[in-house]
Short mmCIF file of C-alpha atoms in Angstrom, two decimals:
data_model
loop_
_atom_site.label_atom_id
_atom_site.label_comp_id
_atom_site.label_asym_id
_atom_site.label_seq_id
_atom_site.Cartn_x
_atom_site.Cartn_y
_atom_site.Cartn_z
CA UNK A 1 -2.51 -16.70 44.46
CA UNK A 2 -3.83 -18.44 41.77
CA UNK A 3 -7.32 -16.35 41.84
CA UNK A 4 -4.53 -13.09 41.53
CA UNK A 5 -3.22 -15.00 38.45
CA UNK A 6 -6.58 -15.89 36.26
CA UNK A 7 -7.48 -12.08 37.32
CA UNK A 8 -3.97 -10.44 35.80
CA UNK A 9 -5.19 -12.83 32.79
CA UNK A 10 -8.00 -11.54 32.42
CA UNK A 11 -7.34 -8.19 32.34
CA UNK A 12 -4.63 -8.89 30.02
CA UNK A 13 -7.28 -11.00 28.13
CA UNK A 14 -9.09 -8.04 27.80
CA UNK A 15 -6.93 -4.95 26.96
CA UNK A 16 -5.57 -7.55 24.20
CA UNK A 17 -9.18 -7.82 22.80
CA UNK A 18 -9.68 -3.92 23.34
CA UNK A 19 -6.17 -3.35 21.45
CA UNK A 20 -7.34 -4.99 18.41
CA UNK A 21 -10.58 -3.74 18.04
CA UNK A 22 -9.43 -0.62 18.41
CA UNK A 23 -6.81 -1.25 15.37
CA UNK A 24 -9.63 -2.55 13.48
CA UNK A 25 -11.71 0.17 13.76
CA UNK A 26 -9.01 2.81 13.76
CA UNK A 27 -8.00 1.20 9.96
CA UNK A 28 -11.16 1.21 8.48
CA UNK A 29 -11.66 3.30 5.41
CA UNK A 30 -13.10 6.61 6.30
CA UNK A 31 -13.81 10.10 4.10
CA UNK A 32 -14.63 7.46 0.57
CA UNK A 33 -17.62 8.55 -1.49
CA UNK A 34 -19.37 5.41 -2.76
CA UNK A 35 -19.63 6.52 -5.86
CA UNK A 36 -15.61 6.05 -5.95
CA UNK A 37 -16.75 2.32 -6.40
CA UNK A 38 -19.01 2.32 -9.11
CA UNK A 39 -18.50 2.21 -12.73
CA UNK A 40 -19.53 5.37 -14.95
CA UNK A 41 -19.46 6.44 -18.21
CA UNK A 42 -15.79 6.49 -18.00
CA UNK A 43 -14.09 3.66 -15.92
CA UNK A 44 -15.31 0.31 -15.54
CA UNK A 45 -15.54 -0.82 -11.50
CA UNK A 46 -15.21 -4.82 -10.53
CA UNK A 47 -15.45 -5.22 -6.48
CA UNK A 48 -14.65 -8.86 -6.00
CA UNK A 49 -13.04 -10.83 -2.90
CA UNK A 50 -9.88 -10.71 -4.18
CA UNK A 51 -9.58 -7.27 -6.14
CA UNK A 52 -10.61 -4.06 -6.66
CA UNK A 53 -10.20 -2.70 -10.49
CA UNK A 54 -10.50 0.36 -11.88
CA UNK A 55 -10.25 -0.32 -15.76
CA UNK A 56 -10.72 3.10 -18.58
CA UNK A 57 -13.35 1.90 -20.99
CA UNK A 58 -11.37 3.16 -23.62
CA UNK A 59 -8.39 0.70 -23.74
CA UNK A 60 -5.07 0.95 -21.68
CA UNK A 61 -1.69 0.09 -22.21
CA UNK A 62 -0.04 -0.13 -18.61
CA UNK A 63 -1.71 -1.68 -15.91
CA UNK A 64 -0.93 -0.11 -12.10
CA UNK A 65 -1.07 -3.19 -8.92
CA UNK A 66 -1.44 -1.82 -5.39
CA UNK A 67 -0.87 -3.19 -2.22
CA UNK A 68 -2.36 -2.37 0.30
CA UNK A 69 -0.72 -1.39 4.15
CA UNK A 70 -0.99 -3.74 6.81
CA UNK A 71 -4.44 -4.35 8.38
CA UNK A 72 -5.96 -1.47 6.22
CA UNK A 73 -9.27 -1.82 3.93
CA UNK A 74 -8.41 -2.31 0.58
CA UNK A 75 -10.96 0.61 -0.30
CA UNK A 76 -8.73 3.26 1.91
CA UNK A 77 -6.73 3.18 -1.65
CA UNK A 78 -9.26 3.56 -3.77
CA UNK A 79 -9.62 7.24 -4.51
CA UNK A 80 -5.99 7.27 -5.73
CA UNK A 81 -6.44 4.17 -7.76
CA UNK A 82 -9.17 5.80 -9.48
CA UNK A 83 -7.88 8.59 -10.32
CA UNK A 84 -5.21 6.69 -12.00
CA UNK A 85 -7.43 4.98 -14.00
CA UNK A 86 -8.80 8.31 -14.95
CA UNK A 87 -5.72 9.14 -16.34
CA UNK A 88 -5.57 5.73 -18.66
CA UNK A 89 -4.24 3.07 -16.76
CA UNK A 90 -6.07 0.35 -15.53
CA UNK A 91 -5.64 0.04 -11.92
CA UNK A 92 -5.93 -2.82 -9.52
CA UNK A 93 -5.56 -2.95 -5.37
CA UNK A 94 -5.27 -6.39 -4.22
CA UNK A 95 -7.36 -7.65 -1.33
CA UNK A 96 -5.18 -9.34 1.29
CA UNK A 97 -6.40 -12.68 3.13
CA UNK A 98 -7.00 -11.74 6.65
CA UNK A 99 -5.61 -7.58 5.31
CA UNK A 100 -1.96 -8.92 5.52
CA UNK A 101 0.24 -8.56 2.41
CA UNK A 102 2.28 -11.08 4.03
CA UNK A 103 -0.25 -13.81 3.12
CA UNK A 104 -1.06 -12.18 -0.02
CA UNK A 105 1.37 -11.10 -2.03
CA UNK A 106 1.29 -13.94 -4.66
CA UNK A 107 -2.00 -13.44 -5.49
CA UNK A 108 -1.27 -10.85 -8.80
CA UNK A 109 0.55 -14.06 -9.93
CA UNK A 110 -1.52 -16.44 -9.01
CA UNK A 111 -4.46 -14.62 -10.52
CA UNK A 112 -2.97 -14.72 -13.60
CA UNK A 113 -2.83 -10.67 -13.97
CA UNK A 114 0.54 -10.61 -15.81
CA UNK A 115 -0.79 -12.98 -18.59
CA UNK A 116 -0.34 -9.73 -21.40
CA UNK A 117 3.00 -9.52 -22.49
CA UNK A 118 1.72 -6.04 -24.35
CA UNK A 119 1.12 -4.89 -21.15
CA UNK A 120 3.36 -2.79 -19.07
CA UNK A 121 3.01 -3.64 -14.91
CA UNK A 122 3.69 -0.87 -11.96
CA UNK A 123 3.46 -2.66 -8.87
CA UNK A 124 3.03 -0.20 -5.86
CA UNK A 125 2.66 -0.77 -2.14
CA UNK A 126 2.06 1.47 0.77
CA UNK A 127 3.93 0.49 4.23
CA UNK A 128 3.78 -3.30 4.70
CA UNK A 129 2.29 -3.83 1.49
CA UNK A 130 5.45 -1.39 -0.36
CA UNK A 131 7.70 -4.32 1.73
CA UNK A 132 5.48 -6.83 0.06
CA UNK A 133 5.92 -5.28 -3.50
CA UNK A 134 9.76 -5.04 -3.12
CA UNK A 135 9.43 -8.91 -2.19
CA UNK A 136 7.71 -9.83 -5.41
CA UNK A 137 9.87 -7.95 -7.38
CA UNK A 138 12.93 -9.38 -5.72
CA UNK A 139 11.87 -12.99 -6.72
CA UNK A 140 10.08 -12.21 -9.17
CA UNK A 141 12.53 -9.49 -11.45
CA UNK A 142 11.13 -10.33 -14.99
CA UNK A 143 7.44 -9.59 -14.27
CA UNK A 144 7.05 -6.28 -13.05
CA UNK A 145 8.56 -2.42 -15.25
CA UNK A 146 8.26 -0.65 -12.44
CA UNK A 147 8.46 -0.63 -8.47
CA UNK A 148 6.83 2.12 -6.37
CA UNK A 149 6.82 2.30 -2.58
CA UNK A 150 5.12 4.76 -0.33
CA UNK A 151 5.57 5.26 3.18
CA UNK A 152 7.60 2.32 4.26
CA UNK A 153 11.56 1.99 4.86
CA UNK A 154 11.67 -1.21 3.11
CA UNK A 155 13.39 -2.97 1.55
CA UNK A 156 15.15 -3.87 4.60
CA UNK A 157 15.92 -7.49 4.39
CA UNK A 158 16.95 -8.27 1.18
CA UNK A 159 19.00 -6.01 -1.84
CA UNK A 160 17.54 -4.59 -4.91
CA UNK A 161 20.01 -2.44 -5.81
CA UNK A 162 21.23 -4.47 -8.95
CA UNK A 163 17.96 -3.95 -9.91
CA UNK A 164 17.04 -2.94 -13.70
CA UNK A 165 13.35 -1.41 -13.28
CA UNK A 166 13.10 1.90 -11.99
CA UNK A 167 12.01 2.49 -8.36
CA UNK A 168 10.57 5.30 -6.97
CA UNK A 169 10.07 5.89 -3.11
CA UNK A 170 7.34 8.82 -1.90
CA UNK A 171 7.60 9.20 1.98
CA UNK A 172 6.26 11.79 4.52
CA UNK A 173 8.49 14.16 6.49
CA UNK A 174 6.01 13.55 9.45
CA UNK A 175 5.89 9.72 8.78
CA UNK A 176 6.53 8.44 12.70
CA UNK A 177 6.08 4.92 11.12
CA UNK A 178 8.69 4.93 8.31
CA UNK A 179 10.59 7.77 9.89
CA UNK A 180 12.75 9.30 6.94
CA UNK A 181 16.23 7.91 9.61
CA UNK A 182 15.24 4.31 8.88
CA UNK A 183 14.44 5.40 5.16
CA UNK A 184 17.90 6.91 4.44
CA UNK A 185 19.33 3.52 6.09
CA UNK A 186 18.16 1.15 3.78
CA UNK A 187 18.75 3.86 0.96
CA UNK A 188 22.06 0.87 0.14
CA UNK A 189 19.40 -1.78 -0.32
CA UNK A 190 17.79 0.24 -3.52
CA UNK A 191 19.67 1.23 -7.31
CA UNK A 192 21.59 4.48 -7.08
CA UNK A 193 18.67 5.53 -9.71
CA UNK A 194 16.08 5.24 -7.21
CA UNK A 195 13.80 8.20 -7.37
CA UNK A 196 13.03 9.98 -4.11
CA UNK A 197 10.34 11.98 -3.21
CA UNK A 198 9.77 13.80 0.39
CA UNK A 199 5.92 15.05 1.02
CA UNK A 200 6.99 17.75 3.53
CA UNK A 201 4.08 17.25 6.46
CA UNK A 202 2.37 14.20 5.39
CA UNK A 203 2.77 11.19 7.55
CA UNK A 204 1.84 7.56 7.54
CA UNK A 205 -1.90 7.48 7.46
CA UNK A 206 -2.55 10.12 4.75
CA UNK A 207 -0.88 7.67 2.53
CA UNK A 208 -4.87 6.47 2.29
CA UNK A 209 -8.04 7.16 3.73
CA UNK A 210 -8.16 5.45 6.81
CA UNK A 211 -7.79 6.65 10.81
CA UNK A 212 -4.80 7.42 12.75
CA UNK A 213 -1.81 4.72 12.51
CA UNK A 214 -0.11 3.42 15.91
CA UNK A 215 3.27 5.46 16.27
CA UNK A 216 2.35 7.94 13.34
CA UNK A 217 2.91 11.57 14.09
CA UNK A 218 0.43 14.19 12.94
CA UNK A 219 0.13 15.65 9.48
CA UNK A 220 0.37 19.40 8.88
CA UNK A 221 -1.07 19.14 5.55
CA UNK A 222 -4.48 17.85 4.42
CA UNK A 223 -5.07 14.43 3.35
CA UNK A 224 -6.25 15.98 0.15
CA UNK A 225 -2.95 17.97 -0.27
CA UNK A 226 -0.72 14.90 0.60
CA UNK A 227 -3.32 12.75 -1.95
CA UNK A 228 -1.88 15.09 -4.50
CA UNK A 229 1.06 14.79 -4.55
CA UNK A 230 1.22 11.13 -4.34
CA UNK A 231 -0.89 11.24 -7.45
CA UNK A 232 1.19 13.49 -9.34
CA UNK A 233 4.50 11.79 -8.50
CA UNK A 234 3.02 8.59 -9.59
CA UNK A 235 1.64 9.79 -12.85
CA UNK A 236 4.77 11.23 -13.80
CA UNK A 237 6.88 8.54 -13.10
CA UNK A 238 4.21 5.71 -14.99
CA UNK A 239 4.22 8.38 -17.98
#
């Protein structure tokens, strides 16, 4: 019996270890040019422990905070965030201790990064991270202008709709981890002046550059196409 019993634990031993390797490997960043992460003639690239910035070399005005999704590299963001820059923002994605915004979520404050009161702040999150960023703002409602969350159904557990910032939500019809049920749900928990946008056929993992998701369903649009519209939707809402 007891040689039954250390073999069942073993085997669960090992599936567990196989499970999360396989989740680390599936949310590693994947399709990023390296040149994405260095500086040009244009933008300005810092790649520390704790951030990745994106800062236009000729001045800004409104600085854009990302956080990232659970367990995902904080460089599966990146091409978004610099093309943001691009377009005169500086842009930041915050690097989670041990990839969980959970942990991490602080650190904008405790790194000081709301210091200019010239500046305007757009905090964003994607998934976890857009829980995370709904969080800060909900204890922390002077500091941030505006709230935008991509593919997650948060907030879930706590009310922002007496909230005075605008908040936009972007979310994939094919999204099989923040399905677009839960989404209308929680609708209640955001201001009736919430903007929503559907990306008909993106899904969960398009939301960066990383490998399939756990319980996502399959895209039927390109990453590149779903990239897009994120981008544009953001832009427009910043401007």
């Amino acid at each position: 019996m007891k040689k039954k019993i250390k073999i069942l634990r073993l085997i669960w031993i090992t599936f567990g270890l196989c499970f999360f390797l396989w989740i680390v490997f599936s949310y590693q960043t994947k399709g990023v040019d390296e040149a994405v992460l260095e500086s040009n003639s244009v933008i300005q690239v810092e790649n520390t422990s704790d951030i990745i910035s994106f800062t236009p070399k000729k001045g800004f005005q409104k600085v854009f905070i990302f956080f990232p999704g659970a367990m995902v590299a904080a460089d599966a963001y990146a091409p978004l965030c610099l093309k943001i820059a691009e377009n005169g923002y500086k842009s930041i994605i915050i690097k989670m201790p041990w990839r969980l915004p959970s942990y991490g979520y602080n650190k904008p404050k405790e790194m000081n990064l709301f210091e200019d009161n010239t500046k305007e702040y757009i905090l964003a999150g994607h998934s976890k991270g857009g829980m995370m960023a709904a969080k800060f703002v909900y204890e922390n409602p002077k500091l941030i202008d505006k709230l935008i969350l991509l593919g997650t159904t948060h907030p879930r557990d706590f009310d922002l709709s007496k909230s005075a910032i605008p908040i936009m939500k972007i979310y994939g019809s094919n999204d099989g981890v923040a399905d677009t049920k839960a989404i209308n749900q929680n609708r209640p928990k955001l201001p009736p002046s919430t903007k929503y946008v559907l990306i008909k056929g993106g899904n969960h993992s398009q939301f960066g550059y990383y490998g399939s998701q756990l319980g996502d369903n399959e895209a039927s649009i390109s990453r590149e196409e779903q990239q897009k519209i994120i981008l544009n939707s953001i832009l427009t809402f910043i401007k």
